[in-house]
PDB file of C-alpha atoms in Angstrom:
ATOM      1  CA  UNK A 568      -1.546 -21.617-131.581  1.00  0.00           C
ATOM      2  CA  UNK A 569      -1.645 -19.773-134.909  1.00  0.00           C
ATOM      3  CA  UNK A 570      -1.225 -16.047-135.243  1.00  0.00           C
ATOM      4  CA  UNK A 571      -4.871 -15.718-136.229  1.00  0.00           C
ATOM      5  CA  UNK A 572      -5.975 -17.699-133.186  1.00  0.00           C
ATOM      6  CA  UNK A 573      -3.901 -15.484-130.893  1.00  0.00           C
ATOM      7  CA  UNK A 574      -5.354 -12.339-132.402  1.00  0.00           C
ATOM      8  CA  UNK A 575      -8.933 -13.638-132.200  1.00  0.00           C
ATOM      9  CA  UNK A 576      -8.396 -14.519-128.560  1.00  0.00           C
ATOM     10  CA  UNK A 577      -7.012 -11.079-127.829  1.00  0.00           C
ATOM     11  CA  UNK A 578     -10.004  -9.384-129.483  1.00  0.00           C
ATOM     12  CA  UNK A 579     -12.445 -11.536-127.521  1.00  0.00           C
ATOM     13  CA  UNK A 580     -10.677 -10.770-124.247  1.00  0.00           C
ATOM     14  CA  UNK A 581     -10.698  -7.050-124.977  1.00  0.00           C
ATOM     15  CA  UNK A 582     -14.284  -6.824-126.192  1.00  0.00           C
ATOM     16  CA  UNK A 583     -15.949  -9.028-123.639  1.00  0.00           C
ATOM     17  CA  UNK A 584     -13.690  -8.211-120.719  1.00  0.00           C
ATOM     18  CA  UNK A 585     -13.236 -11.885-119.833  1.00  0.00           C
ATOM     19  CA  UNK A 586     -10.210 -13.718-118.464  1.00  0.00           C
ATOM     20  CA  UNK A 587      -7.907 -15.109-121.085  1.00  0.00           C
ATOM     21  CA  UNK A 588      -8.081 -18.588-119.560  1.00  0.00           C
ATOM     22  CA  UNK A 589     -11.817 -18.731-120.292  1.00  0.00           C
ATOM     23  CA  UNK A 590     -11.333 -18.087-123.987  1.00  0.00           C
ATOM     24  CA  UNK A 591     -10.877 -21.716-125.006  1.00  0.00           C
ATOM     25  CA  UNK A 592     -11.559 -22.850-128.583  1.00  0.00           C
ATOM     26  CA  UNK A 593     -14.818 -24.484-127.516  1.00  0.00           C
ATOM     27  CA  UNK A 594     -16.044 -21.487-125.529  1.00  0.00           C
ATOM     28  CA  UNK A 595     -19.360 -20.127-126.787  1.00  0.00           C
ATOM     29  CA  UNK A 596     -19.516 -16.345-126.876  1.00  0.00           C
ATOM     30  CA  UNK A 597     -23.029 -16.241-125.500  1.00  0.00           C
ATOM     31  CA  UNK A 598     -23.232 -19.335-123.280  1.00  0.00           C
ATOM     32  CA  UNK A 599     -19.733 -19.305-121.797  1.00  0.00           C
ATOM     33  CA  UNK A 600     -18.368 -15.798-122.177  1.00  0.00           C
ATOM     34  CA  UNK A 601     -21.442 -13.768-121.250  1.00  0.00           C
ATOM     35  CA  UNK A 602     -21.885 -11.997-124.574  1.00  0.00           C
ATOM     36  CA  UNK A 603     -25.265 -10.610-125.563  1.00  0.00           C
ATOM     37  CA  UNK A 604     -26.482 -10.496-129.151  1.00  0.00           C
ATOM     38  CA  UNK A 605     -25.066  -7.029-129.740  1.00  0.00           C
ATOM     39  CA  UNK A 606     -21.683  -8.149-128.367  1.00  0.00           C
ATOM     40  CA  UNK A 607     -21.554 -10.887-130.987  1.00  0.00           C
ATOM     41  CA  UNK A 608     -22.304  -8.356-133.721  1.00  0.00           C
ATOM     42  CA  UNK A 609     -19.577  -6.099-132.369  1.00  0.00           C
ATOM     43  CA  UNK A 610     -17.136  -9.010-132.239  1.00  0.00           C
ATOM     44  CA  UNK A 611     -17.825  -9.860-135.863  1.00  0.00           C
ATOM     45  CA  UNK A 612     -17.262  -6.209-136.782  1.00  0.00           C
ATOM     46  CA  UNK A 613     -14.005  -6.224-134.806  1.00  0.00           C
ATOM     47  CA  UNK A 614     -12.841  -9.373-136.612  1.00  0.00           C
ATOM     48  CA  UNK A 615     -13.697  -7.814-139.953  1.00  0.00           C
ATOM     49  CA  UNK A 616     -11.619  -4.804-139.135  1.00  0.00           C
ATOM     50  CA  UNK A 617      -8.683  -6.603-137.571  1.00  0.00           C
ATOM     51  CA  UNK A 618      -8.325  -9.176-140.322  1.00  0.00           C
ATOM     52  CA  UNK A 619      -9.557  -7.072-143.210  1.00  0.00           C
ATOM     53  CA  UNK A 620     -12.162  -9.669-144.180  1.00  0.00           C
ATOM     54  CA  UNK A 621     -15.850  -9.413-144.820  1.00  0.00           C
ATOM     55  CA  UNK A 622     -18.064 -11.693-142.774  1.00  0.00           C
ATOM     56  CA  UNK A 623     -21.543 -11.780-144.328  1.00  0.00           C
ATOM     57  CA  UNK A 624     -24.579 -12.089-142.077  1.00  0.00           C
ATOM     58  CA  UNK A 625     -25.285 -15.755-142.860  1.00  0.00           C
ATOM     59  CA  UNK A 626     -21.691 -16.654-142.002  1.00  0.00           C
ATOM     60  CA  UNK A 627     -21.722 -14.474-138.892  1.00  0.00           C
ATOM     61  CA  UNK A 628     -24.772 -16.324-137.598  1.00  0.00           C
ATOM     62  CA  UNK A 629     -22.822 -19.592-137.644  1.00  0.00           C
ATOM     63  CA  UNK A 630     -19.936 -18.192-135.621  1.00  0.00           C
ATOM     64  CA  UNK A 631     -20.873 -19.031-132.065  1.00  0.00           C
ATOM     65  CA  UNK A 632     -17.606 -20.234-130.563  1.00  0.00           C
ATOM     66  CA  UNK A 633     -14.030 -19.004-130.525  1.00  0.00           C
ATOM     67  CA  UNK A 634     -13.072 -21.933-132.758  1.00  0.00           C
ATOM     68  CA  UNK A 635     -15.801 -21.035-135.279  1.00  0.00           C
ATOM     69  CA  UNK A 636     -14.331 -17.560-135.578  1.00  0.00           C
ATOM     70  CA  UNK A 637     -10.738 -18.748-135.942  1.00  0.00           C
ATOM     71  CA  UNK A 638     -11.652 -21.335-138.558  1.00  0.00           C
ATOM     72  CA  UNK A 639     -13.768 -18.919-140.570  1.00  0.00           C
ATOM     73  CA  UNK A 640     -11.039 -16.301-140.663  1.00  0.00           C
ATOM     74  CA  UNK A 641      -8.354 -18.875-141.486  1.00  0.00           C
ATOM     75  CA  UNK A 642     -10.471 -20.061-144.423  1.00  0.00           C
ATOM     76  CA  UNK A 643     -10.944 -16.517-145.680  1.00  0.00           C
ATOM     77  CA  UNK A 644      -7.250 -15.754-145.369  1.00  0.00           C
ATOM     78  CA  UNK A 645      -6.293 -18.977-147.153  1.00  0.00           C
ATOM     79  CA  UNK A 646      -8.665 -18.302-150.037  1.00  0.00           C
TER      80      UNK A 646
ATOM     81  CA  UNK B 731     -26.400  22.875-120.114  1.00  0.00           C
ATOM     82  CA  UNK B 732     -26.984  21.181-123.444  1.00  0.00           C
ATOM     83  CA  UNK B 733     -23.606  22.143-124.891  1.00  0.00           C
ATOM     84  CA  UNK B 734     -22.452  20.065-127.840  1.00  0.00           C
ATOM     85  CA  UNK B 735     -18.834  21.167-128.114  1.00  0.00           C
ATOM     86  CA  UNK B 736     -16.654  18.603-129.862  1.00  0.00           C
ATOM     87  CA  UNK B 737     -19.633  16.635-131.211  1.00  0.00           C
ATOM     88  CA  UNK B 738     -20.165  15.980-134.908  1.00  0.00           C
ATOM     89  CA  UNK B 739     -23.716  16.015-136.160  1.00  0.00           C
ATOM     90  CA  UNK B 740     -25.174  14.981-139.504  1.00  0.00           C
ATOM     91  CA  UNK B 741     -28.482  16.571-140.419  1.00  0.00           C
ATOM     92  CA  UNK B 742     -30.384  15.293-143.442  1.00  0.00           C
ATOM     93  CA  UNK B 743     -32.776  17.620-145.211  1.00  0.00           C
ATOM     94  CA  UNK B 744     -30.741  20.524-143.867  1.00  0.00           C
ATOM     95  CA  UNK B 745     -31.855  22.862-146.630  1.00  0.00           C
ATOM     96  CA  UNK B 746     -35.479  22.597-145.496  1.00  0.00           C
ATOM     97  CA  UNK B 747     -37.186  24.812-142.940  1.00  0.00           C
ATOM     98  CA  UNK B 748     -36.924  22.496-139.939  1.00  0.00           C
ATOM     99  CA  UNK B 749     -33.588  20.987-140.991  1.00  0.00           C
ATOM    100  CA  UNK B 750     -31.880  24.361-141.301  1.00  0.00           C
ATOM    101  CA  UNK B 751     -33.194  25.424-137.892  1.00  0.00           C
ATOM    102  CA  UNK B 752     -31.880  22.192-136.366  1.00  0.00           C
ATOM    103  CA  UNK B 753     -28.481  22.710-137.996  1.00  0.00           C
ATOM    104  CA  UNK B 754     -28.297  26.287-136.702  1.00  0.00           C
ATOM    105  CA  UNK B 755     -29.286  25.227-133.194  1.00  0.00           C
ATOM    106  CA  UNK B 756     -26.825  22.320-132.943  1.00  0.00           C
ATOM    107  CA  UNK B 757     -24.102  24.549-134.364  1.00  0.00           C
ATOM    108  CA  UNK B 758     -24.907  27.293-131.846  1.00  0.00           C
ATOM    109  CA  UNK B 759     -24.390  24.743-129.063  1.00  0.00           C
ATOM    110  CA  UNK B 760     -20.876  24.094-130.347  1.00  0.00           C
ATOM    111  CA  UNK B 761     -21.357  21.083-132.608  1.00  0.00           C
ATOM    112  CA  UNK B 762     -19.652  20.605-135.947  1.00  0.00           C
ATOM    113  CA  UNK B 763     -22.454  20.130-138.461  1.00  0.00           C
ATOM    114  CA  UNK B 764     -22.573  18.167-141.678  1.00  0.00           C
ATOM    115  CA  UNK B 765     -25.373  19.472-143.842  1.00  0.00           C
ATOM    116  CA  UNK B 766     -26.976  17.044-146.237  1.00  0.00           C
ATOM    117  CA  UNK B 767     -29.817  17.444-148.661  1.00  0.00           C
ATOM    118  CA  UNK B 768     -30.610  17.595-152.344  1.00  0.00           C
ATOM    119  CA  UNK B 769     -30.292  21.334-152.912  1.00  0.00           C
ATOM    120  CA  UNK B 770     -26.602  22.099-152.924  1.00  0.00           C
ATOM    121  CA  UNK B 771     -26.852  25.911-153.305  1.00  0.00           C
ATOM    122  CA  UNK B 772     -29.132  26.184-150.266  1.00  0.00           C
ATOM    123  CA  UNK B 773     -26.805  23.937-148.249  1.00  0.00           C
ATOM    124  CA  UNK B 774     -23.755  25.939-149.310  1.00  0.00           C
ATOM    125  CA  UNK B 775     -25.515  29.152-148.315  1.00  0.00           C
ATOM    126  CA  UNK B 776     -26.331  27.733-144.889  1.00  0.00           C
ATOM    127  CA  UNK B 777     -22.746  26.522-144.411  1.00  0.00           C
ATOM    128  CA  UNK B 778     -21.469  29.988-145.351  1.00  0.00           C
ATOM    129  CA  UNK B 779     -23.882  31.566-142.891  1.00  0.00           C
ATOM    130  CA  UNK B 780     -22.662  29.287-140.094  1.00  0.00           C
ATOM    131  CA  UNK B 781     -18.996  29.958-140.876  1.00  0.00           C
ATOM    132  CA  UNK B 782     -16.679  27.365-139.322  1.00  0.00           C
ATOM    133  CA  UNK B 783     -17.624  23.874-138.191  1.00  0.00           C
ATOM    134  CA  UNK B 784     -19.973  23.334-141.143  1.00  0.00           C
ATOM    135  CA  UNK B 785     -19.609  21.091-144.195  1.00  0.00           C
ATOM    136  CA  UNK B 786     -21.901  20.149-147.029  1.00  0.00           C
ATOM    137  CA  UNK B 787     -22.397  16.593-148.294  1.00  0.00           C
ATOM    138  CA  UNK B 788     -25.290  16.527-150.773  1.00  0.00           C
ATOM    139  CA  UNK B 789     -27.296  13.297-151.050  1.00  0.00           C
ATOM    140  CA  UNK B 790     -30.498  12.216-152.728  1.00  0.00           C
ATOM    141  CA  UNK B 791     -31.923   9.747-150.241  1.00  0.00           C
ATOM    142  CA  UNK B 792     -34.475   8.427-152.723  1.00  0.00           C
ATOM    143  CA  UNK B 793     -31.551   6.518-154.234  1.00  0.00           C
ATOM    144  CA  UNK B 794     -30.938   3.183-152.524  1.00  0.00           C
ATOM    145  CA  UNK B 795     -27.160   3.510-152.257  1.00  0.00           C
ATOM    146  CA  UNK B 796     -27.194   7.120-151.069  1.00  0.00           C
ATOM    147  CA  UNK B 797     -27.649   6.439-147.349  1.00  0.00           C
ATOM    148  CA  UNK B 798     -24.604   4.222-146.898  1.00  0.00           C
ATOM    149  CA  UNK B 799     -22.565   6.522-149.106  1.00  0.00           C
ATOM    150  CA  UNK B 800     -23.553   9.520-147.011  1.00  0.00           C
ATOM    151  CA  UNK B 801     -22.464   7.930-143.732  1.00  0.00           C
ATOM    152  CA  UNK B 802     -19.254   6.712-145.368  1.00  0.00           C
ATOM    153  CA  UNK B 803     -18.506  10.254-146.538  1.00  0.00           C
ATOM    154  CA  UNK B 804     -19.381  11.719-143.150  1.00  0.00           C
ATOM    155  CA  UNK B 805     -17.063   9.320-141.317  1.00  0.00           C
ATOM    156  CA  UNK B 806     -14.259   9.283-143.869  1.00  0.00           C
ATOM    157  CA  UNK B 807     -10.833   8.763-142.402  1.00  0.00           C
ATOM    158  CA  UNK B 808     -12.280   7.335-139.201  1.00  0.00           C
ATOM    159  CA  UNK B 809     -13.993  10.575-138.211  1.00  0.00           C
ATOM    160  CA  UNK B 810     -16.590  10.194-135.489  1.00  0.00           C
ATOM    161  CA  UNK B 811     -20.277  10.716-136.017  1.00  0.00           C
ATOM    162  CA  UNK B 812     -21.907  11.520-132.700  1.00  0.00           C
ATOM    163  CA  UNK B 813     -25.330  12.788-133.666  1.00  0.00           C
ATOM    164  CA  UNK B 814     -27.553  11.766-136.574  1.00  0.00           C
ATOM    165  CA  UNK B 815     -30.702  13.757-137.223  1.00  0.00           C
ATOM    166  CA  UNK B 816     -32.949  11.972-139.688  1.00  0.00           C
ATOM    167  CA  UNK B 817     -34.898  14.982-140.794  1.00  0.00           C
ATOM    168  CA  UNK B 818     -35.159  14.586-144.570  1.00  0.00           C
ATOM    169  CA  UNK B 819     -38.662  13.827-145.685  1.00  0.00           C
ATOM    170  CA  UNK B 820     -41.141  14.518-148.402  1.00  0.00           C
ATOM    171  CA  UNK B 821     -44.865  14.322-148.979  1.00  0.00           C
ATOM    172  CA  UNK B 822     -46.911  13.134-151.942  1.00  0.00           C
ATOM    173  CA  UNK B 823     -50.427  13.792-150.711  1.00  0.00           C
ATOM    174  CA  UNK B 824     -53.561  12.252-152.169  1.00  0.00           C
ATOM    175  CA  UNK B 825     -56.630  10.539-150.813  1.00  0.00           C
ATOM    176  CA  UNK B 826     -55.900   6.826-150.634  1.00  0.00           C
ATOM    177  CA  UNK B 827     -58.310   6.026-153.455  1.00  0.00           C
ATOM    178  CA  UNK B 828     -56.204   8.180-155.742  1.00  0.00           C
ATOM    179  CA  UNK B 829     -52.784   7.503-154.232  1.00  0.00           C
ATOM    180  CA  UNK B 830     -50.431   6.033-156.806  1.00  0.00           C
ATOM    181  CA  UNK B 831     -48.068   3.176-156.003  1.00  0.00           C
ATOM    182  CA  UNK B 832     -45.082   5.294-156.976  1.00  0.00           C
ATOM    183  CA  UNK B 833     -46.100   8.036-154.545  1.00  0.00           C
ATOM    184  CA  UNK B 834     -46.561   5.489-151.774  1.00  0.00           C
ATOM    185  CA  UNK B 835     -43.165   3.967-152.503  1.00  0.00           C
ATOM    186  CA  UNK B 836     -41.317   7.248-152.867  1.00  0.00           C
ATOM    187  CA  UNK B 837     -42.529   8.539-149.501  1.00  0.00           C
ATOM    188  CA  UNK B 838     -41.749   5.251-147.746  1.00  0.00           C
ATOM    189  CA  UNK B 839     -38.287   5.167-149.351  1.00  0.00           C
ATOM    190  CA  UNK B 840     -37.234   8.644-148.289  1.00  0.00           C
ATOM    191  CA  UNK B 841     -39.146   9.007-145.012  1.00  0.00           C
ATOM    192  CA  UNK B 842     -38.645   5.525-143.565  1.00  0.00           C
ATOM    193  CA  UNK B 843     -36.181   3.327-145.455  1.00  0.00           C
ATOM    194  CA  UNK B 844     -33.464   5.977-145.726  1.00  0.00           C
ATOM    195  CA  UNK B 845     -33.581   6.780-141.989  1.00  0.00           C
ATOM    196  CA  UNK B 846     -33.214   3.064-141.290  1.00  0.00           C
ATOM    197  CA  UNK B 847     -30.205   2.725-143.570  1.00  0.00           C
ATOM    198  CA  UNK B 848     -28.594   5.861-142.198  1.00  0.00           C
ATOM    199  CA  UNK B 849     -29.178   4.706-138.635  1.00  0.00           C
ATOM    200  CA  UNK B 850     -27.805   1.231-139.324  1.00  0.00           C
ATOM    201  CA  UNK B 851     -24.619   2.666-140.760  1.00  0.00           C
ATOM    202  CA  UNK B 852     -24.231   5.342-138.095  1.00  0.00           C
ATOM    203  CA  UNK B 853     -24.821   2.896-135.243  1.00  0.00           C
ATOM    204  CA  UNK B 854     -21.740   0.925-136.220  1.00  0.00           C
ATOM    205  CA  UNK B 855     -19.501   3.817-135.342  1.00  0.00           C
ATOM    206  CA  UNK B 856     -21.627   4.984-132.405  1.00  0.00           C
ATOM    207  CA  UNK B 857     -21.691   1.666-130.525  1.00  0.00           C
ATOM    208  CA  UNK B 858     -17.964   1.307-131.036  1.00  0.00           C
ATOM    209  CA  UNK B 859     -17.426   4.666-129.395  1.00  0.00           C
ATOM    210  CA  UNK B 860     -20.045   4.008-126.714  1.00  0.00           C
ATOM    211  CA  UNK B 861     -21.763   7.302-127.380  1.00  0.00           C
ATOM    212  CA  UNK B 862     -24.330   8.398-129.893  1.00  0.00           C
ATOM    213  CA  UNK B 863     -27.587  10.172-130.483  1.00  0.00           C
ATOM    214  CA  UNK B 864     -30.054   9.377-133.220  1.00  0.00           C
ATOM    215  CA  UNK B 865     -32.985  11.726-133.540  1.00  0.00           C
ATOM    216  CA  UNK B 866     -35.726  10.858-135.985  1.00  0.00           C
ATOM    217  CA  UNK B 867     -37.989  13.665-137.064  1.00  0.00           C
ATOM    218  CA  UNK B 868     -41.384  11.978-137.239  1.00  0.00           C
ATOM    219  CA  UNK B 869     -44.713  13.808-137.309  1.00  0.00           C
ATOM    220  CA  UNK B 870     -47.884  14.084-135.306  1.00  0.00           C
ATOM    221  CA  UNK B 871     -49.705  12.567-138.268  1.00  0.00           C
ATOM    222  CA  UNK B 872     -47.754   9.381-137.639  1.00  0.00           C
ATOM    223  CA  UNK B 873     -49.769   9.103-134.439  1.00  0.00           C
ATOM    224  CA  UNK B 874     -53.116  10.686-135.351  1.00  0.00           C
ATOM    225  CA  UNK B 875     -53.297   9.992-139.085  1.00  0.00           C
ATOM    226  CA  UNK B 876     -54.372  12.631-141.574  1.00  0.00           C
ATOM    227  CA  UNK B 877     -56.680  12.360-144.572  1.00  0.00           C
ATOM    228  CA  UNK B 878     -54.681  12.532-147.770  1.00  0.00           C
ATOM    229  CA  UNK B 879     -51.480  11.401-146.116  1.00  0.00           C
ATOM    230  CA  UNK B 880     -51.761   7.625-145.813  1.00  0.00           C
ATOM    231  CA  UNK B 881     -48.226   7.257-147.171  1.00  0.00           C
ATOM    232  CA  UNK B 882     -46.676   9.975-145.017  1.00  0.00           C
ATOM    233  CA  UNK B 883     -48.540   8.886-141.870  1.00  0.00           C
ATOM    234  CA  UNK B 884     -47.485   5.268-142.423  1.00  0.00           C
ATOM    235  CA  UNK B 885     -43.851   6.268-142.882  1.00  0.00           C
ATOM    236  CA  UNK B 886     -43.849   8.488-139.793  1.00  0.00           C
ATOM    237  CA  UNK B 887     -45.609   5.871-137.652  1.00  0.00           C
ATOM    238  CA  UNK B 888     -43.020   3.416-138.913  1.00  0.00           C
ATOM    239  CA  UNK B 889     -40.262   5.773-137.884  1.00  0.00           C
ATOM    240  CA  UNK B 890     -41.643   5.893-134.341  1.00  0.00           C
ATOM    241  CA  UNK B 891     -41.743   2.087-134.147  1.00  0.00           C
ATOM    242  CA  UNK B 892     -38.249   1.839-135.571  1.00  0.00           C
ATOM    243  CA  UNK B 893     -37.041   4.378-133.006  1.00  0.00           C
ATOM    244  CA  UNK B 894     -38.290   2.204-130.144  1.00  0.00           C
ATOM    245  CA  UNK B 895     -36.694  -0.960-131.529  1.00  0.00           C
ATOM    246  CA  UNK B 896     -33.327   0.627-132.227  1.00  0.00           C
ATOM    247  CA  UNK B 897     -33.387   2.293-128.816  1.00  0.00           C
ATOM    248  CA  UNK B 898     -33.689  -1.083-127.122  1.00  0.00           C
ATOM    249  CA  UNK B 899     -30.984  -2.656-129.255  1.00  0.00           C
ATOM    250  CA  UNK B 900     -28.296  -0.086-128.486  1.00  0.00           C
ATOM    251  CA  UNK B 901     -29.281   1.308-125.091  1.00  0.00           C
ATOM    252  CA  UNK B 902     -26.523  -0.568-123.272  1.00  0.00           C
ATOM    253  CA  UNK B 903     -23.903   1.092-125.478  1.00  0.00           C
ATOM    254  CA  UNK B 904     -24.519   4.703-124.527  1.00  0.00           C
ATOM    255  CA  UNK B 905     -26.479   5.388-127.688  1.00  0.00           C
ATOM    256  CA  UNK B 906     -29.957   6.857-127.469  1.00  0.00           C
ATOM    257  CA  UNK B 907     -32.541   6.829-130.227  1.00  0.00           C
ATOM    258  CA  UNK B 908     -35.493   9.164-129.974  1.00  0.00           C
ATOM    259  CA  UNK B 909     -38.116  10.732-132.173  1.00  0.00           C
ATOM    260  CA  UNK B 910     -39.596  14.194-132.343  1.00  0.00           C
ATOM    261  CA  UNK B 911     -43.140  14.473-133.631  1.00  0.00           C
ATOM    262  CA  UNK B 912     -43.731  18.037-134.761  1.00  0.00           C
ATOM    263  CA  UNK B 913     -47.245  19.287-135.234  1.00  0.00           C
ATOM    264  CA  UNK B 914     -47.950  21.871-137.890  1.00  0.00           C
ATOM    265  CA  UNK B 915     -44.878  24.018-138.390  1.00  0.00           C
ATOM    266  CA  UNK B 916     -44.528  27.039-140.683  1.00  0.00           C
ATOM    267  CA  UNK B 917     -42.387  25.616-143.498  1.00  0.00           C
ATOM    268  CA  UNK B 918     -42.577  25.378-147.277  1.00  0.00           C
ATOM    269  CA  UNK B 919     -44.164  21.956-146.695  1.00  0.00           C
ATOM    270  CA  UNK B 920     -47.122  23.379-144.754  1.00  0.00           C
ATOM    271  CA  UNK B 921     -47.358  26.361-147.092  1.00  0.00           C
ATOM    272  CA  UNK B 922     -48.686  23.888-149.629  1.00  0.00           C
ATOM    273  CA  UNK B 923     -51.878  23.806-147.545  1.00  0.00           C
ATOM    274  CA  UNK B 924     -54.692  26.188-148.450  1.00  0.00           C
ATOM    275  CA  UNK B 925     -55.398  29.306-146.340  1.00  0.00           C
ATOM    276  CA  UNK B 926     -58.616  27.707-145.106  1.00  0.00           C
ATOM    277  CA  UNK B 927     -56.732  24.574-144.076  1.00  0.00           C
ATOM    278  CA  UNK B 928     -54.129  26.641-142.236  1.00  0.00           C
ATOM    279  CA  UNK B 929     -56.750  28.683-140.383  1.00  0.00           C
ATOM    280  CA  UNK B 930     -58.581  25.510-139.411  1.00  0.00           C
ATOM    281  CA  UNK B 931     -55.301  24.097-138.137  1.00  0.00           C
ATOM    282  CA  UNK B 932     -54.452  27.105-135.979  1.00  0.00           C
ATOM    283  CA  UNK B 933     -57.883  26.834-134.373  1.00  0.00           C
ATOM    284  CA  UNK B 934     -57.109  23.292-133.313  1.00  0.00           C
ATOM    285  CA  UNK B 935     -53.844  24.300-131.617  1.00  0.00           C
ATOM    286  CA  UNK B 936     -54.334  25.325-127.958  1.00  0.00           C
ATOM    287  CA  UNK B 937     -51.234  27.542-128.007  1.00  0.00           C
ATOM    288  CA  UNK B 938     -52.954  29.398-130.857  1.00  0.00           C
ATOM    289  CA  UNK B 939     -50.298  29.449-133.537  1.00  0.00           C
ATOM    290  CA  UNK B 940     -48.510  27.171-135.916  1.00  0.00           C
ATOM    291  CA  UNK B 941     -45.111  26.037-134.733  1.00  0.00           C
ATOM    292  CA  UNK B 942     -41.791  27.510-135.747  1.00  0.00           C
ATOM    293  CA  UNK B 943     -38.829  25.496-136.964  1.00  0.00           C
ATOM    294  CA  UNK B 944     -36.966  26.720-133.872  1.00  0.00           C
ATOM    295  CA  UNK B 945     -39.523  25.000-131.647  1.00  0.00           C
ATOM    296  CA  UNK B 946     -38.466  21.683-133.159  1.00  0.00           C
ATOM    297  CA  UNK B 947     -34.774  22.581-133.144  1.00  0.00           C
ATOM    298  CA  UNK B 948     -34.833  23.226-129.387  1.00  0.00           C
ATOM    299  CA  UNK B 949     -36.256  19.748-128.772  1.00  0.00           C
ATOM    300  CA  UNK B 950     -33.513  18.351-130.980  1.00  0.00           C
ATOM    301  CA  UNK B 951     -30.782  20.120-129.013  1.00  0.00           C
ATOM    302  CA  UNK B 952     -32.144  18.607-125.828  1.00  0.00           C
ATOM    303  CA  UNK B 953     -32.270  15.051-127.182  1.00  0.00           C
ATOM    304  CA  UNK B 954     -28.753  15.421-128.632  1.00  0.00           C
ATOM    305  CA  UNK B 955     -27.303  16.581-125.346  1.00  0.00           C
ATOM    306  CA  UNK B 956     -25.345  14.695-122.723  1.00  0.00           C
ATOM    307  CA  UNK B 957     -28.082  15.643-120.273  1.00  0.00           C
ATOM    308  CA  UNK B 958     -30.671  13.613-122.185  1.00  0.00           C
ATOM    309  CA  UNK B 959     -28.616  10.441-121.789  1.00  0.00           C
ATOM    310  CA  UNK B 960     -31.330   8.678-119.799  1.00  0.00           C
ATOM    311  CA  UNK B 961     -34.045   9.383-122.345  1.00  0.00           C
ATOM    312  CA  UNK B 962     -34.376   6.807-125.097  1.00  0.00           C
ATOM    313  CA  UNK B 963     -37.088   5.341-127.305  1.00  0.00           C
ATOM    314  CA  UNK B 964     -39.340   8.253-126.622  1.00  0.00           C
ATOM    315  CA  UNK B 965     -41.308  10.450-128.988  1.00  0.00           C
ATOM    316  CA  UNK B 966     -41.243  14.077-127.986  1.00  0.00           C
ATOM    317  CA  UNK B 967     -44.393  15.823-129.188  1.00  0.00           C
ATOM    318  CA  UNK B 968     -43.837  19.407-130.239  1.00  0.00           C
ATOM    319  CA  UNK B 969     -47.245  20.504-131.442  1.00  0.00           C
ATOM    320  CA  UNK B 970     -48.599  23.423-129.430  1.00  0.00           C
ATOM    321  CA  UNK B 971     -50.889  21.083-127.544  1.00  0.00           C
ATOM    322  CA  UNK B 972     -52.802  20.001-130.629  1.00  0.00           C
ATOM    323  CA  UNK B 973     -52.562  16.353-129.702  1.00  0.00           C
ATOM    324  CA  UNK B 974     -51.481  14.790-126.435  1.00  0.00           C
ATOM    325  CA  UNK B 975     -51.001  11.120-127.197  1.00  0.00           C
TER     326      UNK B 975
END
């Protein structure tokens, strides 16, 4: 697992208070990890801060799973 | 009760009658106050009067970028912002038939759009810290309407609706959002009314006098306090009994 993936996972575990084993790449923040809409906004803000990237609203809307987040951040970091 | 020691509060329109009273009251309860407004000398004078725990950050909220810049300045270096009092407001009165687009837009921009932008920016830090208080200074005319104030009444009614929506969005994060709807308060803004208008107003107020800025400030202290943590989305009417919506 990449460094970014590890860090994303850690943030999700901390923010949502879920078990690490549940934070699989396919896990949906809302459907599988019990996040509400404000949690997802907070997660996006946490990612922005942790990775020093900007995630615009239209991109944030498309981030619904752990994998979506990892891939988006990896793309931003590669660019 | 109602102590605010260790809390940081930003008050917009702090050079005005109600804003200055709110700043004094929050400061007296122990809060650090950030005074914002357009009139720097008046803000500096108030800060000097308060002594410690007071800073001035001037801002002209009719400018689109000013709201975000103000919150950024207030939270520079990761400083917390615990209490936001959206008090700044202006009037451009005219009967609707004579009300110019620019006067409609100016009032909506300062009295409604700026409070939204300030709240949006402040909420980011508040929800992260799981504590916050946003207090929007609305007006009784936002509920009752008032001839000659279609713009102001619309903005203040909008502020009350916005308060309820924001309150629901952030309630689970320890942040409350409330409004205060003052009635007619003795300030430079109400001094613009004619003597006859003022006398007619006092007659309509069961308590028999116009309000004082301190009457509004006391309500603000309450809503800012830890003790008011279970009160959100409400509009507290401070109007001498003139209207009981």
